[in-house]
Short mmCIF file of C-alpha atoms and ligand atoms in Angstrom, two decimals:
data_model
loop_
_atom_site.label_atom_id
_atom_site.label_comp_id
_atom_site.label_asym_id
_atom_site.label_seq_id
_atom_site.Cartn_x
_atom_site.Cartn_y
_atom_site.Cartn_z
CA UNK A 1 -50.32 30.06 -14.99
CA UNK A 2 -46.82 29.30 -14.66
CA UNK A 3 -45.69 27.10 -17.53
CA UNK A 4 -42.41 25.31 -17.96
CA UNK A 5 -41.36 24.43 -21.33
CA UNK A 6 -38.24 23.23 -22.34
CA UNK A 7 -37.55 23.67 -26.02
CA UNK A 8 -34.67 23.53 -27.87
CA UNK A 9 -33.08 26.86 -27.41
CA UNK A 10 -33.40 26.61 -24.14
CA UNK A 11 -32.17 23.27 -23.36
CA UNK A 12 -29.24 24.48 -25.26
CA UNK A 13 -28.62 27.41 -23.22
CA UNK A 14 -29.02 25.09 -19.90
CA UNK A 15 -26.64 22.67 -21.22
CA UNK A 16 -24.34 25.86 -22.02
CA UNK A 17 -24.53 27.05 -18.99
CA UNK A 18 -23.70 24.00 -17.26
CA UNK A 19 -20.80 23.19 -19.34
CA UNK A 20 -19.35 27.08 -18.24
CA UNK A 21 -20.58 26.18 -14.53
CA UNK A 22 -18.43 23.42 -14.66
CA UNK A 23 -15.20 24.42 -16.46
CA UNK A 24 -15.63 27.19 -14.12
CA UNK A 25 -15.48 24.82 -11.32
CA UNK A 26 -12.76 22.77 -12.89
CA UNK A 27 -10.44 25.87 -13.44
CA UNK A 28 -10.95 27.46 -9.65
CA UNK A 29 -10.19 23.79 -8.19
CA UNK A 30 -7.53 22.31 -10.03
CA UNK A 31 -5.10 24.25 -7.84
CA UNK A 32 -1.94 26.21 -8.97
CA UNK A 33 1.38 26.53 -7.61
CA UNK A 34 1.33 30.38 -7.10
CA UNK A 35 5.00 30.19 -5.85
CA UNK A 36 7.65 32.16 -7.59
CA UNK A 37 10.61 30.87 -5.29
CA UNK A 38 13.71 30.26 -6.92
CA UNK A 39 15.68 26.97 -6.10
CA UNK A 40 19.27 28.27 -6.87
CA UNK A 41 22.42 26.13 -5.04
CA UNK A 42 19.05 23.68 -4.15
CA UNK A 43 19.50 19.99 -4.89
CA UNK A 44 16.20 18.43 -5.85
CA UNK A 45 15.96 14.96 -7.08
CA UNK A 46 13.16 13.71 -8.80
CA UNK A 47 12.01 10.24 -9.35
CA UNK A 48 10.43 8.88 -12.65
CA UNK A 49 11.03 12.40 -14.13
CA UNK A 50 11.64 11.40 -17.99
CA UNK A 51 7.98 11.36 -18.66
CA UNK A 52 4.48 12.93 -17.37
CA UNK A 53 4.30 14.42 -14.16
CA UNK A 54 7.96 14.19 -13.10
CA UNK A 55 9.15 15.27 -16.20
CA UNK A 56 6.70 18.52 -15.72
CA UNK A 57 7.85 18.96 -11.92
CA UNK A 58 11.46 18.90 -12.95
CA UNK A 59 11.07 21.82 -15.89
CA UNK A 60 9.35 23.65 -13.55
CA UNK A 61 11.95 23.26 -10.62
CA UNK A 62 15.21 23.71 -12.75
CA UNK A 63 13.28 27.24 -14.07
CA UNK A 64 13.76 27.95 -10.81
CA UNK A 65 17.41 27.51 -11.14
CA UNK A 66 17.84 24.51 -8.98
CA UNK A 67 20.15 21.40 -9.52
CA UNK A 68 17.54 18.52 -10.53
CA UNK A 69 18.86 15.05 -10.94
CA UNK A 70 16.64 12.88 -12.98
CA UNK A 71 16.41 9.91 -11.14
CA UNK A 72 15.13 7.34 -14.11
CA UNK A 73 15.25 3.56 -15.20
CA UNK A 74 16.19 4.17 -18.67
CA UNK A 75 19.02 6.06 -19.56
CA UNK A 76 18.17 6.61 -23.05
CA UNK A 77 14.21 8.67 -22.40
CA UNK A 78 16.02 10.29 -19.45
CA UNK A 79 18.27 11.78 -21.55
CA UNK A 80 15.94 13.16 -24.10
CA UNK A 81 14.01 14.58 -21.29
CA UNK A 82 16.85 15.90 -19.97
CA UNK A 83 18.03 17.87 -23.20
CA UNK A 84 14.39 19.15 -23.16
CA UNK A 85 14.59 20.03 -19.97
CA UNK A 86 17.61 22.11 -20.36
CA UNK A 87 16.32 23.95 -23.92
CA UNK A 88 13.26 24.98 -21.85
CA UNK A 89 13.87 25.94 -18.68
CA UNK A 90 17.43 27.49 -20.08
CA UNK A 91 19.08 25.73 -17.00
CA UNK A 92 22.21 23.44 -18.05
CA UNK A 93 22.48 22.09 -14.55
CA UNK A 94 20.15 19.41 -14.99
CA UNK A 95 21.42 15.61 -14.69
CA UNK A 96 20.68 11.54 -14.97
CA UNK A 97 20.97 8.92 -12.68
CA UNK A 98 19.86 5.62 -12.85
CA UNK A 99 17.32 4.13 -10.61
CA UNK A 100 15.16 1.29 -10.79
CA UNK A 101 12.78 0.98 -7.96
CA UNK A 102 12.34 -2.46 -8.53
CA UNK A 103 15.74 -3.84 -7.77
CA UNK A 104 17.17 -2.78 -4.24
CA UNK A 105 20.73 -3.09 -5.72
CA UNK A 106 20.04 -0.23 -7.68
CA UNK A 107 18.50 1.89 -5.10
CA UNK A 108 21.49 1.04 -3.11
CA UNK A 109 23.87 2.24 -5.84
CA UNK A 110 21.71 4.77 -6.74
CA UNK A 111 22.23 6.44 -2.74
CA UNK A 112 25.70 5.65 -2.56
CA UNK A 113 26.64 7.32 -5.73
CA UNK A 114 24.45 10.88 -4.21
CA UNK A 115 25.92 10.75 -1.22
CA UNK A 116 29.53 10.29 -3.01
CA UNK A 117 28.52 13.30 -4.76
CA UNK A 118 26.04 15.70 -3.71
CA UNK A 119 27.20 17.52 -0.51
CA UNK A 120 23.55 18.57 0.09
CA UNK A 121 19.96 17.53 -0.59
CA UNK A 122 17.32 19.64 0.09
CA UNK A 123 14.25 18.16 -2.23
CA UNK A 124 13.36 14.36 -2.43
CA UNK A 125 9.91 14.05 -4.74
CA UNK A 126 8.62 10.59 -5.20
CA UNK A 127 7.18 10.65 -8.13
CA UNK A 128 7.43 7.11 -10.19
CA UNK A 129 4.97 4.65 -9.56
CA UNK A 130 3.18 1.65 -12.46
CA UNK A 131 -0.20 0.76 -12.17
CA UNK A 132 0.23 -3.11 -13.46
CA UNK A 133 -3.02 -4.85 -15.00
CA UNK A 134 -0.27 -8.56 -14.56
CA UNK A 135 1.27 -9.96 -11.97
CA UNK A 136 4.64 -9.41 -11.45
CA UNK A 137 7.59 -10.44 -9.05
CA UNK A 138 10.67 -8.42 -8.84
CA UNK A 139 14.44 -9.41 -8.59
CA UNK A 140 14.06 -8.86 -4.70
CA UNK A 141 10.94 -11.10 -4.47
CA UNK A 142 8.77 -8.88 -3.66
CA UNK A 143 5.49 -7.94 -5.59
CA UNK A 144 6.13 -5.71 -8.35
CA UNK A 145 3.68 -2.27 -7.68
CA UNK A 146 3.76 -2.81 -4.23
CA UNK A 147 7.93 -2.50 -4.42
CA UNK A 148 7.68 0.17 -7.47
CA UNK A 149 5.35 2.31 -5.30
CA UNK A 150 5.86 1.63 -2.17
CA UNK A 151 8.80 -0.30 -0.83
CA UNK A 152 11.56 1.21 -3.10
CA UNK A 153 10.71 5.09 -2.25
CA UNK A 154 10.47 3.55 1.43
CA UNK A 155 14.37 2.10 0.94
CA UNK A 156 15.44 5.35 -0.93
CA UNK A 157 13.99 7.42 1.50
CA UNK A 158 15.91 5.74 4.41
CA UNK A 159 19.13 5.87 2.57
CA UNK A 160 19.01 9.64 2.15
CA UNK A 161 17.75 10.65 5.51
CA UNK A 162 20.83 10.76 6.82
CA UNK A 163 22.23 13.78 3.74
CA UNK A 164 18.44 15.46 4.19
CA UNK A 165 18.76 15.84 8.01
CA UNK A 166 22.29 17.16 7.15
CA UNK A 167 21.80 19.58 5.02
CA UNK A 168 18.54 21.13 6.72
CA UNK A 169 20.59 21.82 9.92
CA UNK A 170 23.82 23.54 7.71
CA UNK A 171 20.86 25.75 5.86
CA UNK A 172 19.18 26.23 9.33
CA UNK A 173 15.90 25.40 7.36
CA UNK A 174 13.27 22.82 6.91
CA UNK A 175 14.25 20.32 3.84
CA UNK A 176 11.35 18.38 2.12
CA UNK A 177 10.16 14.78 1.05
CA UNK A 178 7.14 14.66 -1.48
CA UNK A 179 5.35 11.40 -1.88
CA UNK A 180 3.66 11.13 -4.86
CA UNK A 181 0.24 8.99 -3.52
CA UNK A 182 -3.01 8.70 -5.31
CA UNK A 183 -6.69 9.31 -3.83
CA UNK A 184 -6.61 5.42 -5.45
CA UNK A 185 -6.25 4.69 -1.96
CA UNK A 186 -9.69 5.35 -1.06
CA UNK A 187 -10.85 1.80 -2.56
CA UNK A 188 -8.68 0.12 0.32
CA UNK A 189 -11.01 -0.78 2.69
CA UNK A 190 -8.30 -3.25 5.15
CA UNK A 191 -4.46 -3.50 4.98
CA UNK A 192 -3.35 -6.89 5.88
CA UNK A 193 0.34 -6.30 7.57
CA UNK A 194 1.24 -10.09 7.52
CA UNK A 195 0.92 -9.91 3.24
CA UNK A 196 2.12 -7.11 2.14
CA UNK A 197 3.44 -8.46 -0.19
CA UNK A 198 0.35 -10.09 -1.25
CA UNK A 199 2.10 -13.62 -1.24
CA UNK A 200 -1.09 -15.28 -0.17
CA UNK A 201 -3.80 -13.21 -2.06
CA UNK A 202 -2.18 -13.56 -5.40
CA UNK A 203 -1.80 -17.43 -4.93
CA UNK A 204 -5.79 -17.48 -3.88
CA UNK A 205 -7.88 -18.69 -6.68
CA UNK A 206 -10.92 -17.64 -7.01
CA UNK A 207 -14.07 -18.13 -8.61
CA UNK A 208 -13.37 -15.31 -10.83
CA UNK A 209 -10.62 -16.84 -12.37
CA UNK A 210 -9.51 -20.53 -11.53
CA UNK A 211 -5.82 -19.98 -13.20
CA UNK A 212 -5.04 -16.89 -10.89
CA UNK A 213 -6.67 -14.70 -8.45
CA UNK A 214 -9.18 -12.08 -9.42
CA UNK A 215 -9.24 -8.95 -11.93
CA UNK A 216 -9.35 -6.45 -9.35
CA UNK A 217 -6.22 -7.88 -7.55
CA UNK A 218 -3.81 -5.28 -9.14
CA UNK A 219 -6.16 -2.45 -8.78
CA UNK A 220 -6.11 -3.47 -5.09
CA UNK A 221 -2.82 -3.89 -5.17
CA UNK A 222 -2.39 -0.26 -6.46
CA UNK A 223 -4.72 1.12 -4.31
CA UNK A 224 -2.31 -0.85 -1.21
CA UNK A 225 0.52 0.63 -2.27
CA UNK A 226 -0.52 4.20 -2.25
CA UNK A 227 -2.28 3.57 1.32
CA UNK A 228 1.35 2.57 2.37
CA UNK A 229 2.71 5.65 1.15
CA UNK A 230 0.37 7.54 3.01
CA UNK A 231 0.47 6.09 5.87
CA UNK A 232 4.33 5.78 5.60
CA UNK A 233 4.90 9.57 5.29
CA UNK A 234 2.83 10.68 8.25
CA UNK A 235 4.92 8.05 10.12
CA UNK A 236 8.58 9.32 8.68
CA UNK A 237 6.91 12.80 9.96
CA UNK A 238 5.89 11.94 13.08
CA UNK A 239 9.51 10.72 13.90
CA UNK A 240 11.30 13.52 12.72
CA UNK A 241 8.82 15.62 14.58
CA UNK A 242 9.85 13.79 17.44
CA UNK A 243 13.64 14.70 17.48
CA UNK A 244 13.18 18.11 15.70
CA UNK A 245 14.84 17.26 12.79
CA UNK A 246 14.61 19.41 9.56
CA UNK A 247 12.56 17.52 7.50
CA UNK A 248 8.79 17.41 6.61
CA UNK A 249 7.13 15.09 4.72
CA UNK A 250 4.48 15.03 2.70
CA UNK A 251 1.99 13.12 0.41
CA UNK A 252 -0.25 13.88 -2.32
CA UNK A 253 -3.11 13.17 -5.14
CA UNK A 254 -2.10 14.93 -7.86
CA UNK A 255 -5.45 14.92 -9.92
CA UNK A 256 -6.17 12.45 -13.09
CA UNK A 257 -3.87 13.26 -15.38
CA UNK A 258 -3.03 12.65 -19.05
CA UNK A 259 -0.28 10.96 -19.36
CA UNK A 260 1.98 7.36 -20.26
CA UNK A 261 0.05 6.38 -16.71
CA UNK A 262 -3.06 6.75 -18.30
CA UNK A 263 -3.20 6.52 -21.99
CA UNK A 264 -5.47 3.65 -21.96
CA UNK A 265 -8.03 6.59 -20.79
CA UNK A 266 -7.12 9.11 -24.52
CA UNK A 267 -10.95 9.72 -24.55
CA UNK A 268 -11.05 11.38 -20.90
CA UNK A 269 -10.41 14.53 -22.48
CA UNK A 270 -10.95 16.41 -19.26
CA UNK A 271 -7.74 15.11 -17.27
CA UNK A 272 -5.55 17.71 -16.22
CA UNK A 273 -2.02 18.11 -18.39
CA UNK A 274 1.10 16.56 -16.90
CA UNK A 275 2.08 20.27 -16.42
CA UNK A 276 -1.34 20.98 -14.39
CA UNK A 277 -0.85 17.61 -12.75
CA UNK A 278 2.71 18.85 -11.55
CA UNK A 279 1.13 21.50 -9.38
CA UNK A 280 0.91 19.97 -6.04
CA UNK A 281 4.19 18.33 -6.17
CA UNK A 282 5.74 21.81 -7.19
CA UNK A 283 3.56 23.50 -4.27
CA UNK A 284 4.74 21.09 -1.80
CA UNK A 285 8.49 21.72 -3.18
CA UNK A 286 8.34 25.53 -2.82
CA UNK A 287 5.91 27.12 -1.15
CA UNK A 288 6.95 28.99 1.84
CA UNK A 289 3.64 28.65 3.51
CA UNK A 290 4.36 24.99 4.10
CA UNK A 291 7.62 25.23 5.11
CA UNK A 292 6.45 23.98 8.64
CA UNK A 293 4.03 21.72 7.31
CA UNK A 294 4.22 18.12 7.37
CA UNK A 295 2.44 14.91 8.06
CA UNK A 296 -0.25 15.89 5.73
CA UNK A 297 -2.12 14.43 2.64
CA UNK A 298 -2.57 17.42 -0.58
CA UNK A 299 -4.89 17.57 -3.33
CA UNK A 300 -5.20 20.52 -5.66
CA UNK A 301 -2.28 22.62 -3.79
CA UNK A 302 -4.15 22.12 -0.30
CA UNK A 303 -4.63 20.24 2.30
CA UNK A 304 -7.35 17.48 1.97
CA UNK A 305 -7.86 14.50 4.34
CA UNK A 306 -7.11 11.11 3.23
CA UNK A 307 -9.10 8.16 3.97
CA UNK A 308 -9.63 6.74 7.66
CA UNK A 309 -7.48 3.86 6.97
CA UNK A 310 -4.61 6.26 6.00
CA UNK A 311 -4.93 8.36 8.94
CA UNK A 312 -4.59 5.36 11.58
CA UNK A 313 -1.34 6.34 13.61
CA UNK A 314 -0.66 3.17 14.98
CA UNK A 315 -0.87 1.31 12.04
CA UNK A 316 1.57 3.88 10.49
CA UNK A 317 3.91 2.81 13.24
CA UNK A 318 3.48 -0.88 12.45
CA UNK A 319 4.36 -0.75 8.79
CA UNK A 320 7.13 1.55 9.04
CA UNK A 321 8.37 -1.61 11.35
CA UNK A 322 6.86 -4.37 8.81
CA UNK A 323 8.34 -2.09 5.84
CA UNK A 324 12.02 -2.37 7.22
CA UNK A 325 12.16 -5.90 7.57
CA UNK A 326 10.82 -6.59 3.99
CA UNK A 327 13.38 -4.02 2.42
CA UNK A 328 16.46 -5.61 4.64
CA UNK A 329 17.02 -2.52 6.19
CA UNK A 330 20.43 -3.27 7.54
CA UNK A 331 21.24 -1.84 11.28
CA UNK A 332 23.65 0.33 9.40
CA UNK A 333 21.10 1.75 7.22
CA UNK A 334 18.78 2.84 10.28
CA UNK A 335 18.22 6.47 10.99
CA UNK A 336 15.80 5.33 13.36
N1 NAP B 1 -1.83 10.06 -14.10
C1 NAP B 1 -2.74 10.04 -13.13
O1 NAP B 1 -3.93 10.26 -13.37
C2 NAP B 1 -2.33 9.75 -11.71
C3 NAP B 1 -3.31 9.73 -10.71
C4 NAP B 1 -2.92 9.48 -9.38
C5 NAP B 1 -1.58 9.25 -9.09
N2 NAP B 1 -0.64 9.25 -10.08
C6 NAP B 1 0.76 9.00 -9.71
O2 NAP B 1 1.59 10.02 -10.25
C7 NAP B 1 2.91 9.51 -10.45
C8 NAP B 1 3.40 9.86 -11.84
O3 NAP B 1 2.52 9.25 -12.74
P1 NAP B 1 2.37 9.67 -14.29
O4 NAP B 1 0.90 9.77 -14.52
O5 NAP B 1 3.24 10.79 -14.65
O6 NAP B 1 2.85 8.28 -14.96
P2 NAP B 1 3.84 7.94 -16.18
O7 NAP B 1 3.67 8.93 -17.28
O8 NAP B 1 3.59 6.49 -16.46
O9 NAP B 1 5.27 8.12 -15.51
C9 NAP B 1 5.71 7.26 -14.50
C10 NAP B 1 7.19 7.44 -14.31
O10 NAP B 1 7.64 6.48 -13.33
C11 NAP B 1 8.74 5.77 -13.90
N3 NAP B 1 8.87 4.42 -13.35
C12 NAP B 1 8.00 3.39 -13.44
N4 NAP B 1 8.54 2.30 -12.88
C13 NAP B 1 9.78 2.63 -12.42
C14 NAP B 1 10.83 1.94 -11.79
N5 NAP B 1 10.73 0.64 -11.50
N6 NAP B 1 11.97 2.61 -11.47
C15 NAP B 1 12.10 3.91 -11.76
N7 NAP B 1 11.14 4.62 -12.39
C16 NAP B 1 10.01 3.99 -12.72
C17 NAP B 1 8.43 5.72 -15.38
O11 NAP B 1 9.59 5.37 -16.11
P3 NAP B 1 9.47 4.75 -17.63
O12 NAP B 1 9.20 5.90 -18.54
O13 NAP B 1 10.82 4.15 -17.84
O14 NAP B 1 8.36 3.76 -17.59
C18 NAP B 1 7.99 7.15 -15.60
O15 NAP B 1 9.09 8.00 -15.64
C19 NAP B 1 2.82 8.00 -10.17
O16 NAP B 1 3.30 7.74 -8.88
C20 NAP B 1 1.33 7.70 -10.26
O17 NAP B 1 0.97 6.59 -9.46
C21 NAP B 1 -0.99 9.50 -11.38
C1 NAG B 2 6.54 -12.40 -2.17
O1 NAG B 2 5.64 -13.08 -3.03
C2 NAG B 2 6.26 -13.90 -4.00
C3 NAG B 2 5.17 -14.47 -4.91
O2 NAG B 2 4.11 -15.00 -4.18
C4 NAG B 2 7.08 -14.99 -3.30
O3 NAG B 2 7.75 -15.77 -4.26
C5 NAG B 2 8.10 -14.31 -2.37
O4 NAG B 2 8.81 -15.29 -1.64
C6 NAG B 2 7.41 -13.36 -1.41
N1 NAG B 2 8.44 -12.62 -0.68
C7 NAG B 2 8.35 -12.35 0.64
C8 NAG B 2 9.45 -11.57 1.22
O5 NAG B 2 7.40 -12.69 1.31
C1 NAG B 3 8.39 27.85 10.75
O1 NAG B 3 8.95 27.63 12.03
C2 NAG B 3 10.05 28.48 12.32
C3 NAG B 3 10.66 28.05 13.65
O2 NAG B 3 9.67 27.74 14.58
C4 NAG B 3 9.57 29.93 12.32
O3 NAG B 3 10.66 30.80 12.58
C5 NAG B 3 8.96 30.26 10.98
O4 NAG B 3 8.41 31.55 10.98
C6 NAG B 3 7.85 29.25 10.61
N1 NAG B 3 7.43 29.51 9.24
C7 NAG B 3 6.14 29.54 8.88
C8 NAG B 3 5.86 29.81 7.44
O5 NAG B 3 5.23 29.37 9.66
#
């Protein structure tokens, strides 16, 4: 007779070999930038790079001998990061510009003063983003994650179309635009195009809370404004496509990672490093596989599919539309 017992050696050795299943799984999946391309005379810019993932994209990319501007908020951490940046990856052409994403003045300033003086850009990464647990309204009146996330990297992007498009038809070869998204998106289930902003949501009370609206409002909100930047690439991509310009586009999940983002989460030992969380947005930077690729959604250094919401062209088309009137886009600005 065939008897199952489970005693304590064994369960041990079960729970063993599930742990090694697991971490097995964990390693083969977590995708690696396999890439050894070098970047030199490449301009990259990378946004939010003083800390976490950015900061690990941009050590990777300037060992790879490219010119990587640090496109940060705060001066001060963007120049420790930069120093740090230089000691390790031996590269002293490494440099800080200010950007805040919430204030369209200084995304303005922050284009005019590349174009003044970069000649070429051949890497845009969008990499900063906030996940807010408050409500917040920025200096341009517009809701604070959905403008950090979303609308700013929207503005920026327009602004430096124009240099991108440029430079990929001098180098006779595709340039690139990473968004930085999050599979956070999943949990949107509708986008509402006349409150993007969320103007009317956030003044809703509800029975949750009779002073403002409800606890999951800013996880919504996140979730929103990584949809948009979804949706928003495969748009920009779609375009280009259309008049065979030089540039692809593309967005990604990067994993759960350890870092400033998530430090609330210290006991979720089994996030992935800010240097393993870099490896899609290095992948999509580099890789000369993808060089043709764009319009698509990554995860783990391939391509995934995002959710069904995120993959609706013509509701792409109308935010891109919705998206220029809430950043001002002025005629002027237009590539488009
Ligand atoms: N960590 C995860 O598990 C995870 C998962 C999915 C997606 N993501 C996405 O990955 C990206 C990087 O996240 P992370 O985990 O590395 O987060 P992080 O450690 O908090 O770094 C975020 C970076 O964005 C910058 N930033 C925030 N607001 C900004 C603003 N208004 N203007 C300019 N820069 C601003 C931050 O600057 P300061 O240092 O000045 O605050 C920081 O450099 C984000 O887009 C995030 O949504 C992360
Ligand atoms: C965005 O929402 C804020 C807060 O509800 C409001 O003050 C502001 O006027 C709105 N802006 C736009 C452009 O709708
Ligand atoms: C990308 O497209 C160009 C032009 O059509 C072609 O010459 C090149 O081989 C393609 N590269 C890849 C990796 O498919």
């Amino acid at each position: 007779m065939f008897v199952f017992s489970f005693d304590v050696p064994n369960s041990l050795i079960v729970a063993l070999i599930f742990t090694v299943a697991f971490k097995i799984y964990y390693e083969a999946t977590k995708g690696v930038c396999m890439s050894s391309k070098r970047l030199d005379g490449k301009t990259i810019i990378v946004t939010g790079s003083n800390t976490g993932i950015g900061k690990a994209t941009a050590l990777d990319l300037a060992s790879r001998g490219g010119r990587i501007i640090l496109a940060c908020r705060n001066l001060k951490k963007a120049l420790v990061a930069k120093d740090k940046i230089v000691e390790k990856s031996r590269n002293p052409n490494v440099l800080v510009k200010e950007l805040d994403l919430t204030s369209f003045t200084s995304i303005r300033r922050f284009a005019a003063d590349v174009q003044k003086t970069e000649p070429k850009l051949h890497i845009l990464i969008h990499n900063a983003g906030c996940g807010d647990i408050e409500q917040k309204t920025t200096e341009d009146g517009l809701e604070h994650q959905m403008q950090t996330n979303y609308f700013g990297p929207f503005l920026l992007t327009n602004l430096l179309l124009g240099l991108m498009i440029e430079t990929g038809e001098k180098e006779k070869e595709n340039v690139r635009i990473v968004n930085v998204g999050s599979d956070g998106h999943f949990s949107v289930g509708d986008l509402n195009l006349d409150d993007l902003n969320f103007s009317y949501e956030r003044s809703a009370k509800t029975i949750w809370s009779p002073v403002q609206n409800n606890l999951w409002l800013p996880i919504k909100i996140y979730g929103t404004s990584k949809l948009c930047v979804i949706l928003s690439s495969c748009e920009l991509a779609r375009k280009l496509e259309i008049l065979g310009k030089p540039v692809t586009v593309n967005s990604l999940h990067p994993g759960g990672v350890y870092t400033e983002f998530s430090r609330f989460s210290k006991i979720l030992s089994f996030l992935k490093s800010p240097a393993e969380g870099a490896q899609t947005s290095i992948y999509l930077a580099v890789a000369d596989e993808i060089s043709n690729v764009s319009g698509q959604y990554f995860r783990d250094c391939k391509i995934a599919q995002p959710s069904e919401l995120a993959r609706d062209k013509e509701f792409a088309k109308k935010l891109w539309e919705v998206s220029e009137r809430l950043v001002r886009l002025e005629p002027k600005e237009k590539f488009f």
